[in-house]
Short mmCIF file of C-alpha atoms in Angstrom, two decimals:
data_model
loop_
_atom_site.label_atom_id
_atom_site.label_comp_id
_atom_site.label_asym_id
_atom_site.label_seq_id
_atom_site.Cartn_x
_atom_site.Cartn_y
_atom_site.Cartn_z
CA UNK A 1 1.74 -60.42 38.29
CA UNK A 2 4.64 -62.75 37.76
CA UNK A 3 4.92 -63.64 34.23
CA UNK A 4 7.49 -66.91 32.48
CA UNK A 5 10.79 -64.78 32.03
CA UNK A 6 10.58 -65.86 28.05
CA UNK A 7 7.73 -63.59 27.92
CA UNK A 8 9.41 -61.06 30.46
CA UNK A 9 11.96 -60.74 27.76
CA UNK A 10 9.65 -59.95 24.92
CA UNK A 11 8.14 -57.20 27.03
CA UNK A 12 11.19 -55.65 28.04
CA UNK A 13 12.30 -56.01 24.16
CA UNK A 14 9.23 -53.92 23.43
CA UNK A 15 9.30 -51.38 26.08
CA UNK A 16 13.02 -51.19 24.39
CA UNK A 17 11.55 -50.34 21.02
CA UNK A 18 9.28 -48.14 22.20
CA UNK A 19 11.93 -45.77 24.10
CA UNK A 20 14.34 -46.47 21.02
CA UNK A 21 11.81 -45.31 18.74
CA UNK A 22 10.35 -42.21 20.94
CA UNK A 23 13.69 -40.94 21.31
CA UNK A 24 14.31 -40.75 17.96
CA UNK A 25 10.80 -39.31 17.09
CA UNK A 26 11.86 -36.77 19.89
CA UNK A 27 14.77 -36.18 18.85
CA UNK A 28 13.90 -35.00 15.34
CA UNK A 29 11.36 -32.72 16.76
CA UNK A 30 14.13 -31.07 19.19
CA UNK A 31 16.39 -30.92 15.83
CA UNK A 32 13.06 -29.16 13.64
CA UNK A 33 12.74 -27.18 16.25
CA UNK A 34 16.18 -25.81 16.65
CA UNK A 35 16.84 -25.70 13.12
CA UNK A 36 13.84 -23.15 12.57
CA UNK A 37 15.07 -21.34 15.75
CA UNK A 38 18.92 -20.56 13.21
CA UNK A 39 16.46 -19.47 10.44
CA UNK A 40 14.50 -17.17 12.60
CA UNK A 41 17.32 -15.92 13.87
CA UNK A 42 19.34 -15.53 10.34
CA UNK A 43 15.88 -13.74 9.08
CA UNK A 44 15.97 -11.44 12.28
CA UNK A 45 19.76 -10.74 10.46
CA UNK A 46 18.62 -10.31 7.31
CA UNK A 47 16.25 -7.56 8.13
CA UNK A 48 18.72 -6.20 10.03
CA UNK A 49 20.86 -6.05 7.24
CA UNK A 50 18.14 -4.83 4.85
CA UNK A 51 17.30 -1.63 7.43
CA UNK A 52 20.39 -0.91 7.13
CA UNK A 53 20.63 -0.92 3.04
CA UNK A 54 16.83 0.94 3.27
CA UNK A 55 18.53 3.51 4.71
CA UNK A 56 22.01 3.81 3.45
CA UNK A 57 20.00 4.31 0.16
CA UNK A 58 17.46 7.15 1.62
CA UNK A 59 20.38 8.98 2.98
CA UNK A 60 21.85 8.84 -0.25
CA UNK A 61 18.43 9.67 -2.16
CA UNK A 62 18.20 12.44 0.19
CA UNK A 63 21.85 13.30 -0.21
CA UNK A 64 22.18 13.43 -3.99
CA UNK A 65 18.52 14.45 -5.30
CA UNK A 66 17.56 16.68 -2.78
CA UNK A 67 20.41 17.93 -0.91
CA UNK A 68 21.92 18.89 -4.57
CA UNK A 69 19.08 20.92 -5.74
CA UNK A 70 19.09 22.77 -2.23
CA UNK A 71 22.74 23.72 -2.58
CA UNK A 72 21.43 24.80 -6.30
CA UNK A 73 18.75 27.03 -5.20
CA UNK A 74 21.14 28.64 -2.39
CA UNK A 75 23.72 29.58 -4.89
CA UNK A 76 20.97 31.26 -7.09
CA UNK A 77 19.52 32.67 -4.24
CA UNK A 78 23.20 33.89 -3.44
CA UNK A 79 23.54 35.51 -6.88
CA UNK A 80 20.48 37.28 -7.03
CA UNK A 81 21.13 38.15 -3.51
CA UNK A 82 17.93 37.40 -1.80
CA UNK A 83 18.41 36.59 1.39
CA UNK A 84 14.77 35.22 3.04
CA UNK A 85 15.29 32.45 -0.06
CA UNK A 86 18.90 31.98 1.16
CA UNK A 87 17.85 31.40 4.93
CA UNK A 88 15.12 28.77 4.01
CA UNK A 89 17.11 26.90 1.54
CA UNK A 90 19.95 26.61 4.71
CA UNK A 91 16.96 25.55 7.11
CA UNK A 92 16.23 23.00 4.52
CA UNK A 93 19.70 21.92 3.92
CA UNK A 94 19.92 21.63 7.82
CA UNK A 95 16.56 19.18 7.96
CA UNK A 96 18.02 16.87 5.23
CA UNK A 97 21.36 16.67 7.06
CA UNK A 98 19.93 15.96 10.39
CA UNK A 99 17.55 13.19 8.51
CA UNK A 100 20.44 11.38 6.49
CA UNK A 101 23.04 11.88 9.63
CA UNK A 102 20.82 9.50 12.03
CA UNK A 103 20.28 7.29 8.65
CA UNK A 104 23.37 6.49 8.26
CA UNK A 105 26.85 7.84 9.96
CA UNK A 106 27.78 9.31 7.04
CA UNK A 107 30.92 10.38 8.82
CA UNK A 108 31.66 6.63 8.98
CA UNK A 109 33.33 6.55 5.68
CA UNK A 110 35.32 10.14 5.83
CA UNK A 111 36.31 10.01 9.54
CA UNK A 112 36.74 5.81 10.23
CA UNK A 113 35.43 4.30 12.74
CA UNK A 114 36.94 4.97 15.88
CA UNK A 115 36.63 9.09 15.34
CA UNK A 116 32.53 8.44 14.32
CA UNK A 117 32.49 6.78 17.61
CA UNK A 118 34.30 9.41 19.42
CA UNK A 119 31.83 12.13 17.78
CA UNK A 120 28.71 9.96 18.81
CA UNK A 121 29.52 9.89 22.11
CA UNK A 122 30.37 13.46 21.94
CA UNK A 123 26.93 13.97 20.63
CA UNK A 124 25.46 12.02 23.64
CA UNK A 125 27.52 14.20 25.74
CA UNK A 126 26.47 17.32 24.33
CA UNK A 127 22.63 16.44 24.51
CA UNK A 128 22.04 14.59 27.32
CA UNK A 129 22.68 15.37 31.47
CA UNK A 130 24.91 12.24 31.36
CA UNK A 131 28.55 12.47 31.41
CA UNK A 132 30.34 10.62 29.02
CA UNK A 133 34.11 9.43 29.55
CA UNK A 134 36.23 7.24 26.62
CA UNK A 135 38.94 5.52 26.17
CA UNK A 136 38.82 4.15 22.42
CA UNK A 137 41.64 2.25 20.57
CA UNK A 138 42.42 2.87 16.53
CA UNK A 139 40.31 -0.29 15.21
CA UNK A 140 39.34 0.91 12.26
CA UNK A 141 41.71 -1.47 10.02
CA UNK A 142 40.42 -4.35 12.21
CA UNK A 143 37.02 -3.71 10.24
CA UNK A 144 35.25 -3.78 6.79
CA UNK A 145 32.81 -0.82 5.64
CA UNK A 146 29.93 -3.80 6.50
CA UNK A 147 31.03 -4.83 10.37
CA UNK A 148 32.22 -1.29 10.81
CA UNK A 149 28.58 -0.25 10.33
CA UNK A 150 27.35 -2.95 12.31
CA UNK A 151 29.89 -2.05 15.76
CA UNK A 152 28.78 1.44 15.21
CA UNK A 153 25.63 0.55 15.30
CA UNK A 154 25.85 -1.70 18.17
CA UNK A 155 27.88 1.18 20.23
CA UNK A 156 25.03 3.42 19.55
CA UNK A 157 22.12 0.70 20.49
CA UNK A 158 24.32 -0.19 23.88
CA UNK A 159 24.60 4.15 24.71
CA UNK A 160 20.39 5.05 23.59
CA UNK A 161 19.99 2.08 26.09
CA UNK A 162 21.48 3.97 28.97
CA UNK A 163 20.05 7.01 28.01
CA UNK A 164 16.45 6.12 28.08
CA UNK A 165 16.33 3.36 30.83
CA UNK A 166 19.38 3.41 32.92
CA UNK A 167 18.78 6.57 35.07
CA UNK A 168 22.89 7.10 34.94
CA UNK A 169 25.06 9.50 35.82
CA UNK A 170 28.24 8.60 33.85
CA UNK A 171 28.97 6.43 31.07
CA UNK A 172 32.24 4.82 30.64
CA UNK A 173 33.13 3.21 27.49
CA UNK A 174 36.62 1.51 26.18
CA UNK A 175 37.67 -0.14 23.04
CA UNK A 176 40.63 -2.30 23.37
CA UNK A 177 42.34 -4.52 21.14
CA UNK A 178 43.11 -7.86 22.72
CA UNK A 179 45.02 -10.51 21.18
CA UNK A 180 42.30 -11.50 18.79
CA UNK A 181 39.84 -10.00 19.72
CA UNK A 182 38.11 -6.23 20.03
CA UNK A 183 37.17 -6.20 23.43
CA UNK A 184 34.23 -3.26 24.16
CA UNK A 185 33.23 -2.34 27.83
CA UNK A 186 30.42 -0.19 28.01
CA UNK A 187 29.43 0.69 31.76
CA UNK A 188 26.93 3.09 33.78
CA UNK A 189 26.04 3.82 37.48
CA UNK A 190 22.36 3.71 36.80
CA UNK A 191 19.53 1.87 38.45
CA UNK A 192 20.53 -1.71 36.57
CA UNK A 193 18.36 -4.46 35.94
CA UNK A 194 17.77 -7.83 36.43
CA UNK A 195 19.72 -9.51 34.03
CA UNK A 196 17.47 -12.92 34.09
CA UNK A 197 14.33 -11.22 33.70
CA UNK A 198 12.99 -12.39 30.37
CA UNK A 199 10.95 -9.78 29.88
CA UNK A 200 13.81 -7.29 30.33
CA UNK A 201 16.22 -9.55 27.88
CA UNK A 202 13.61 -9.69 24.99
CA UNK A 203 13.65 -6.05 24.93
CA UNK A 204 13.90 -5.01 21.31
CA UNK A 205 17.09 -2.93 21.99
CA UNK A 206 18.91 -6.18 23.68
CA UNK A 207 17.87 -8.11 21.05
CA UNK A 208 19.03 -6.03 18.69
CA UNK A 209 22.72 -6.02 20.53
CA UNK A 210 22.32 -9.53 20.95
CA UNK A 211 21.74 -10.27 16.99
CA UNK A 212 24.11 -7.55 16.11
CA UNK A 213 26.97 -9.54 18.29
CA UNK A 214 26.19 -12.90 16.46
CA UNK A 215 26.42 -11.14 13.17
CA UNK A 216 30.08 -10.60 14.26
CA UNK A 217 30.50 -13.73 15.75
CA UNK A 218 30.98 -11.54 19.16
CA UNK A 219 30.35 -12.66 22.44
CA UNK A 220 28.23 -10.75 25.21
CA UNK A 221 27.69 -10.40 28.99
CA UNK A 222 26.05 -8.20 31.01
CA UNK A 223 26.65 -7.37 34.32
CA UNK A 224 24.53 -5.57 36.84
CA UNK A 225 23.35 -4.76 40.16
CA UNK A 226 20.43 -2.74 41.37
CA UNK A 227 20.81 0.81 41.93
CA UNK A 228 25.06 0.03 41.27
CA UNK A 229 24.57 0.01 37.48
CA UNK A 230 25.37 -2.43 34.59
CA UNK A 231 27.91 -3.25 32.04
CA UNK A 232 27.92 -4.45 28.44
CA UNK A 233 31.23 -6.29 27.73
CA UNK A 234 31.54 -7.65 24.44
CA UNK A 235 34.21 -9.35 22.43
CA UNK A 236 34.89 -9.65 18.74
CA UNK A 237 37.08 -11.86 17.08
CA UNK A 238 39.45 -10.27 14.51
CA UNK A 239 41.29 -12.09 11.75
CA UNK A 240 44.28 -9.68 12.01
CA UNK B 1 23.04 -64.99 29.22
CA UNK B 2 20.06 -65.45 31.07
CA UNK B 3 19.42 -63.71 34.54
CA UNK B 4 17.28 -65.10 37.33
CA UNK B 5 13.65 -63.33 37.09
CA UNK B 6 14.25 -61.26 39.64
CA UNK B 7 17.24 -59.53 38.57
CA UNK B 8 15.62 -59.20 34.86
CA UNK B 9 13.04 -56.98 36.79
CA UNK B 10 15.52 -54.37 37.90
CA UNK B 11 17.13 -54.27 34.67
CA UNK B 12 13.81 -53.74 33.27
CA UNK B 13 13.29 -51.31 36.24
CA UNK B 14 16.37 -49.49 35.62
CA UNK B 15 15.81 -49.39 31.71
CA UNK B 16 12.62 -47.84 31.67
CA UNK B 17 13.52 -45.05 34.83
CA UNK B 18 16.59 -44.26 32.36
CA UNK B 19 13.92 -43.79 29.61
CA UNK B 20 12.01 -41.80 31.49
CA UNK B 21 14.66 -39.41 32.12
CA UNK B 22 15.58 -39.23 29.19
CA UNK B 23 12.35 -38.23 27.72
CA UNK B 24 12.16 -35.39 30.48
CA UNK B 25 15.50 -34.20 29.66
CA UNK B 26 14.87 -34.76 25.57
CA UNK B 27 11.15 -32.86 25.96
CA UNK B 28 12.99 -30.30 28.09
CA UNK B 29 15.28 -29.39 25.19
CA UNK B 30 12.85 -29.20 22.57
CA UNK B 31 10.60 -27.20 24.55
CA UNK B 32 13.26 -25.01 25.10
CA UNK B 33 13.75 -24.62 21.57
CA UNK B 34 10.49 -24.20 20.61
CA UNK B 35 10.35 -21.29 22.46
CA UNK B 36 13.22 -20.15 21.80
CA UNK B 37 12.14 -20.16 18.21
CA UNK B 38 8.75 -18.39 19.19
CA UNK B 39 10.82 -15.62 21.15
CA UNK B 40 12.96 -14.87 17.77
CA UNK B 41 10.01 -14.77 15.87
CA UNK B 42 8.43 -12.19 17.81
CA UNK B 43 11.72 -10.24 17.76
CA UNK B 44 11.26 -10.49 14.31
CA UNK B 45 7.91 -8.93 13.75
CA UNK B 46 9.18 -6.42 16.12
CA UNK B 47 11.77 -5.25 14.13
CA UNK B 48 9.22 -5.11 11.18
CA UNK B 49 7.14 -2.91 13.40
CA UNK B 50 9.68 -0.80 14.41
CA UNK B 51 11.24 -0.82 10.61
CA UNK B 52 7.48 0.71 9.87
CA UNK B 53 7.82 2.97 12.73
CA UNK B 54 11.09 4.74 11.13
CA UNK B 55 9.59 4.75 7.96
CA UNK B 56 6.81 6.49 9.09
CA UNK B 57 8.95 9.02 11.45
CA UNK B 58 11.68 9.84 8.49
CA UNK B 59 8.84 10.35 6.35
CA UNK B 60 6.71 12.76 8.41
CA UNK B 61 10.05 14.69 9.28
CA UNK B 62 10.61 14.60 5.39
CA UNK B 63 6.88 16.29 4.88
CA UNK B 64 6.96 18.73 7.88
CA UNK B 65 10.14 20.32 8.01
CA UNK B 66 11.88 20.08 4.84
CA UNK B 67 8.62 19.64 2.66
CA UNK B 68 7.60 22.85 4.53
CA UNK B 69 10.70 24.86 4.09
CA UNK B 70 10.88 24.18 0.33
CA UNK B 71 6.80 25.11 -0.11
CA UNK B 72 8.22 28.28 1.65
CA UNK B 73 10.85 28.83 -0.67
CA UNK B 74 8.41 28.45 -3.94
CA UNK B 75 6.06 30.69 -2.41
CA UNK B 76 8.49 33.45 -2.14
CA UNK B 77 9.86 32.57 -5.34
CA UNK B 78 6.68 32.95 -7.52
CA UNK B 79 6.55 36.12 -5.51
CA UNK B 80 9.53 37.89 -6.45
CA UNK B 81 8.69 36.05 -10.03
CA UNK B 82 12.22 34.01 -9.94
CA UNK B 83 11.36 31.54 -12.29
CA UNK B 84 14.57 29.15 -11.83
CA UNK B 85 14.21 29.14 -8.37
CA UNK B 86 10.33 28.32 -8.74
CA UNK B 87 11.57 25.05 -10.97
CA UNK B 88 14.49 23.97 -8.98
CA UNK B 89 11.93 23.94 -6.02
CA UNK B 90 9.74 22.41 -7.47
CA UNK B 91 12.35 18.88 -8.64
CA UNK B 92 13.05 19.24 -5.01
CA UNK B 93 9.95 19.25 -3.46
CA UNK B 94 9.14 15.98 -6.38
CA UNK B 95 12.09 14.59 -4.57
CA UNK B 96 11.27 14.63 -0.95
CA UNK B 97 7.55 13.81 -2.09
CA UNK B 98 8.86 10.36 -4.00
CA UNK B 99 11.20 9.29 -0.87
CA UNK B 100 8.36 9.56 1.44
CA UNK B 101 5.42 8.31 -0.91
CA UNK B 102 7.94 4.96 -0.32
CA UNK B 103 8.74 5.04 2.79
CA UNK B 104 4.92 5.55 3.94
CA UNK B 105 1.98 5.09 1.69
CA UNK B 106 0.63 8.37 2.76
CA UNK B 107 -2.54 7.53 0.42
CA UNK B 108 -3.07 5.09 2.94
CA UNK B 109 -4.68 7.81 5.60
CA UNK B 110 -6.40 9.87 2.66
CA UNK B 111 -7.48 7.24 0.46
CA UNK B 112 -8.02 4.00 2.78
CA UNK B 113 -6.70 0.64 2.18
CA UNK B 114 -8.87 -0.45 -0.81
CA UNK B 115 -7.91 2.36 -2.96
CA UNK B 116 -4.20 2.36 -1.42
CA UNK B 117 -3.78 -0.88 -2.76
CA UNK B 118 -5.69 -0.08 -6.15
CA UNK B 119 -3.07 2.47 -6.42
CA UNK B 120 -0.48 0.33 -5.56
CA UNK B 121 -1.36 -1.82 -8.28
CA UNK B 122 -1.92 0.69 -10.80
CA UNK B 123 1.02 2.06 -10.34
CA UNK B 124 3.37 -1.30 -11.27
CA UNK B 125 0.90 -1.67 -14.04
CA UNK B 126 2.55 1.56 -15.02
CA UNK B 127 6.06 1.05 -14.16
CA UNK B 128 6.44 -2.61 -15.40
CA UNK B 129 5.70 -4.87 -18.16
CA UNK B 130 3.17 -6.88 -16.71
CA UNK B 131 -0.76 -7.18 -16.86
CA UNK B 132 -2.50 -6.37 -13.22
CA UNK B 133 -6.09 -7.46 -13.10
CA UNK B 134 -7.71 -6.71 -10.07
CA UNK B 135 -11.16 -7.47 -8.01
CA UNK B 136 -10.80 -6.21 -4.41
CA UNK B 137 -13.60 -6.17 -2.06
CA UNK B 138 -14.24 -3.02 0.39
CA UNK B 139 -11.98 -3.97 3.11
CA UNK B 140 -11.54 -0.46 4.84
CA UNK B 141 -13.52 -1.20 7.90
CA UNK B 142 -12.38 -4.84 8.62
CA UNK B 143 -8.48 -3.13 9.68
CA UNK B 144 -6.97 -0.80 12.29
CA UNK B 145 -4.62 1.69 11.05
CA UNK B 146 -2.01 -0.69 12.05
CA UNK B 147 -3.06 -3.89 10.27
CA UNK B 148 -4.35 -1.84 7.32
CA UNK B 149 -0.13 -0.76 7.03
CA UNK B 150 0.92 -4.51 7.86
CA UNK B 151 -1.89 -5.56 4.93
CA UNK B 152 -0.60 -2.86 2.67
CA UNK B 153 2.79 -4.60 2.80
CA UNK B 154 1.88 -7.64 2.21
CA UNK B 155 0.48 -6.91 -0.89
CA UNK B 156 3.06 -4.82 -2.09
CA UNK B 157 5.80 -7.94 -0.64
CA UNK B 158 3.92 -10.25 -3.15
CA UNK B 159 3.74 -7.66 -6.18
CA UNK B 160 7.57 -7.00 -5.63
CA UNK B 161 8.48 -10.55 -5.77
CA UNK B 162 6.61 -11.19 -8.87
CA UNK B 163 8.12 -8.44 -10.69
CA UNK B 164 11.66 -8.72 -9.49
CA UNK B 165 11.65 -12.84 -9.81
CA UNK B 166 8.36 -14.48 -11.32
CA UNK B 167 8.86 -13.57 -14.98
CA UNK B 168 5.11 -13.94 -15.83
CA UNK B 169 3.02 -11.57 -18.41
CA UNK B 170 -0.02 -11.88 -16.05
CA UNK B 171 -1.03 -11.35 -12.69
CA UNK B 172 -4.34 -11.58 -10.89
CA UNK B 173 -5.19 -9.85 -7.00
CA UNK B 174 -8.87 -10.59 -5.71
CA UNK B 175 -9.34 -9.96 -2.31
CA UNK B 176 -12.49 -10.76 -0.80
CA UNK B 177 -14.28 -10.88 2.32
CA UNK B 178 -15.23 -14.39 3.19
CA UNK B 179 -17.05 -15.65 6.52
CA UNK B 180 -15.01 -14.25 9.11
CA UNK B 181 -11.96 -14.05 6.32
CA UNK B 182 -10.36 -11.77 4.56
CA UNK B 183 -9.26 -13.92 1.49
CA UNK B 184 -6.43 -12.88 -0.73
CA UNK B 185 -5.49 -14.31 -4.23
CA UNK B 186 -2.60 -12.79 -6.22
CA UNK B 187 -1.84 -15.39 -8.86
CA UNK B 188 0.71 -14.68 -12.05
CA UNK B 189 1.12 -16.87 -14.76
CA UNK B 190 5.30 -16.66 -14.46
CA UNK B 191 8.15 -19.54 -14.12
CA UNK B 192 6.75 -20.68 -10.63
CA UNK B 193 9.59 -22.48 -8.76
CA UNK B 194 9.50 -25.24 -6.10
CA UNK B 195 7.47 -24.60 -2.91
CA UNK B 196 9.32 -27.16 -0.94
CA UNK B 197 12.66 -25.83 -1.65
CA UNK B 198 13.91 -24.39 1.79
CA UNK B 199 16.23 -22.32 0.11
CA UNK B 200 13.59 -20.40 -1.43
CA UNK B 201 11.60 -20.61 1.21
CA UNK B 202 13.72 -18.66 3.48
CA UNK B 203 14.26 -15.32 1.68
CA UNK B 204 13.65 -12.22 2.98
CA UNK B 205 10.76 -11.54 0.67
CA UNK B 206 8.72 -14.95 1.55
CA UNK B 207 9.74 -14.72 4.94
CA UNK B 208 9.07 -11.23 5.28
CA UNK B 209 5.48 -12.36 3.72
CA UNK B 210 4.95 -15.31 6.07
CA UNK B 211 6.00 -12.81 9.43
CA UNK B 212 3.24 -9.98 8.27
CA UNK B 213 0.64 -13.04 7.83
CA UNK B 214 1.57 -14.45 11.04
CA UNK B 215 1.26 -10.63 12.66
CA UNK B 216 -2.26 -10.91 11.74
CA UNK B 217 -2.56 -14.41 12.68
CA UNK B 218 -3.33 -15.46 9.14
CA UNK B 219 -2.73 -18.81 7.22
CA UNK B 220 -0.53 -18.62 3.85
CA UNK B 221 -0.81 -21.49 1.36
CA UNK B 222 1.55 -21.19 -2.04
CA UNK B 223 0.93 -23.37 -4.96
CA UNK B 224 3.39 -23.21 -8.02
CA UNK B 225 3.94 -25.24 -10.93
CA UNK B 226 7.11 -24.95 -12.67
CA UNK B 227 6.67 -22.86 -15.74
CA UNK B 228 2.69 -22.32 -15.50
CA UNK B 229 2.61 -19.80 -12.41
CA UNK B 230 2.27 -19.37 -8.80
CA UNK B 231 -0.10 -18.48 -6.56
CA UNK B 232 -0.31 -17.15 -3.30
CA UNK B 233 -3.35 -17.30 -1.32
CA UNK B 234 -4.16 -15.99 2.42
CA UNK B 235 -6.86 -15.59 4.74
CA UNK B 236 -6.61 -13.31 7.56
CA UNK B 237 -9.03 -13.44 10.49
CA UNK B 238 -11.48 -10.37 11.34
CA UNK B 239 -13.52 -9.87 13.93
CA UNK B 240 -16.70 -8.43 12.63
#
């Protein structure tokens, strides 16, 4: 069909219109899209950050209602010298400390970071067939009592990873100050993954690292090969 | 400027392949946001299951070993007739009983959802200012274990964020079974606020609320008038 180019023109002028106008409509949908993507994702935080209130709060319920009246009833039982009363009441004592310890690192505040690091690894060490070797470098001022609860967090996400997937041997973690930035390698010689398997990256632990990274404005890669083992390095910028 | 036909028909040509392409590449993105929002939602509602999950761990732990040692201890205290111990035990025992009652509805098992959430209701009718009326259907049979927790929430999401923001006197729950529906009204008579307000829209509470209706794969509608009340009304699908 060859049509007078006067009315070629109109058509093209149309067909113009129309992409003009789908781009835009297009466009808006990408930028709805995206847009509820960053408030998923800062809800995702939130509830992060509200776990981690829930149970700052039970470890202190725990701590200060119950914990108290146990060390109550043990000095009684103490004084009037009864000792089956005595060796409950430490049982007890023991439960509620185990319970508000994986709440929250209550060593966090007395020991700082880097040394409630250090312990949890020591932990891992202690309980687990893996072996554990650090290398950790005094960050703690680099920190507030919010972030430093968040890295700790993320250190201990990163090592019950390896311990319940990674089939590894030895665990090698450093903490290094870099310029501006708190540089974290966390590395194993276990069976490794493939890191662009979806399934494997929407993992609720990797998420979890992942949001807990963009809470800090950190970056994050992973390396790893199969049956070589895989690495977590992340990087945190620092104001200091 | 006007171009022999023929040339106008590559232009044209070469307009609408760049349109094209541009679509592709445009449709591309937004798909890829899309699902990248639909991936962050479901870590979302994982991290409210697994929230549950810990809630429901710390508070059997709670009930089995330190709930146990301390119903020890009073035992052997009425026994050997120490009457301080018996009472210190006893606040103790109150203690642990309180943090898990909120950490898992244990009524929930015993009592089934219906009366749970009777409870539930009850129990801010005690606690707060306000004036619950209630009409609730028998619902028991239309949830799992799992969605009867999920429902249990919701409800208790809604009641919290009437009494910590609505300021109303009043405040109506019916749940019914409807159709194929399980149809829930909880209406106060508070300062309402603006439904289209995004800011509101994306606290934790109401976003908490529309993640644990989406879990069940249930429609939400809110309707609020400034100063006469709000309502919040939601269906959620069963199968029998």
């Amino acid at each position: 069909m060859i049509l007078p180019c006067k009315n070629q023109w109109l058509l093209f002028g149309g067909i113009g219109l129309l992409s003009i106008f789908g781009f835009i409509t297009l466009q808006k949908s990408r930028n709805i899209a995206k847009k509820e993507k960053i408030q998923q994702e800062k809800f995702s935080q939130d509830l992060l950050q509200s776990q981690e209130e829930e149970r700052t709060r039970i470890a202190r319920e725990l701590h200060d209602s119950v914990g108290q009246q146990l060390t109550l009833i043990k000095k009684r039982a103490q004084n009037i010298a009864d000792d089956p009363i005595a060796k409950m009441t430490n049982n007890a004592l023991e439960e509620v400390r185990s319970i508000s310890r994986d709440l929250y690192p209550a060593l966090l505040k007395q020991l700082g970071l880097k040394d409630s690091i250090e312990q949890l690894i020591n932990e891992y060490d202690e309980q687990t067939n893996l072996f554990f070797s650090m290398d950790i470098d005094e960050i703690d001022v680099y920190f507030t009592e919010n972030t430093s609860l968040n890295f700790y967090r993320l250190v201990q996400e990163c090592l019950t990873n390896i311990v319940k997937h990674a089939s590894a041997k030895f665990v090698t973690i450093t903490i290094k100050k870099e310029h501006k930035n708190i540089v974290t390698l966390i590395a194993d010689n276990g069976k490794g993954f493939d890191v662009n398997d979806k399934r494997k990256k929407n993992t609720l632990g990797l998420k979890t690292i992942f949001e807990r990274i963009k809470i800090m404005n950190g970056k994050l890669s992973i390396d790893s090969t199969l049956n070589i083992g895989t690495s977590f390095i992340f990087s945190i910028p620092i104001k200091k």
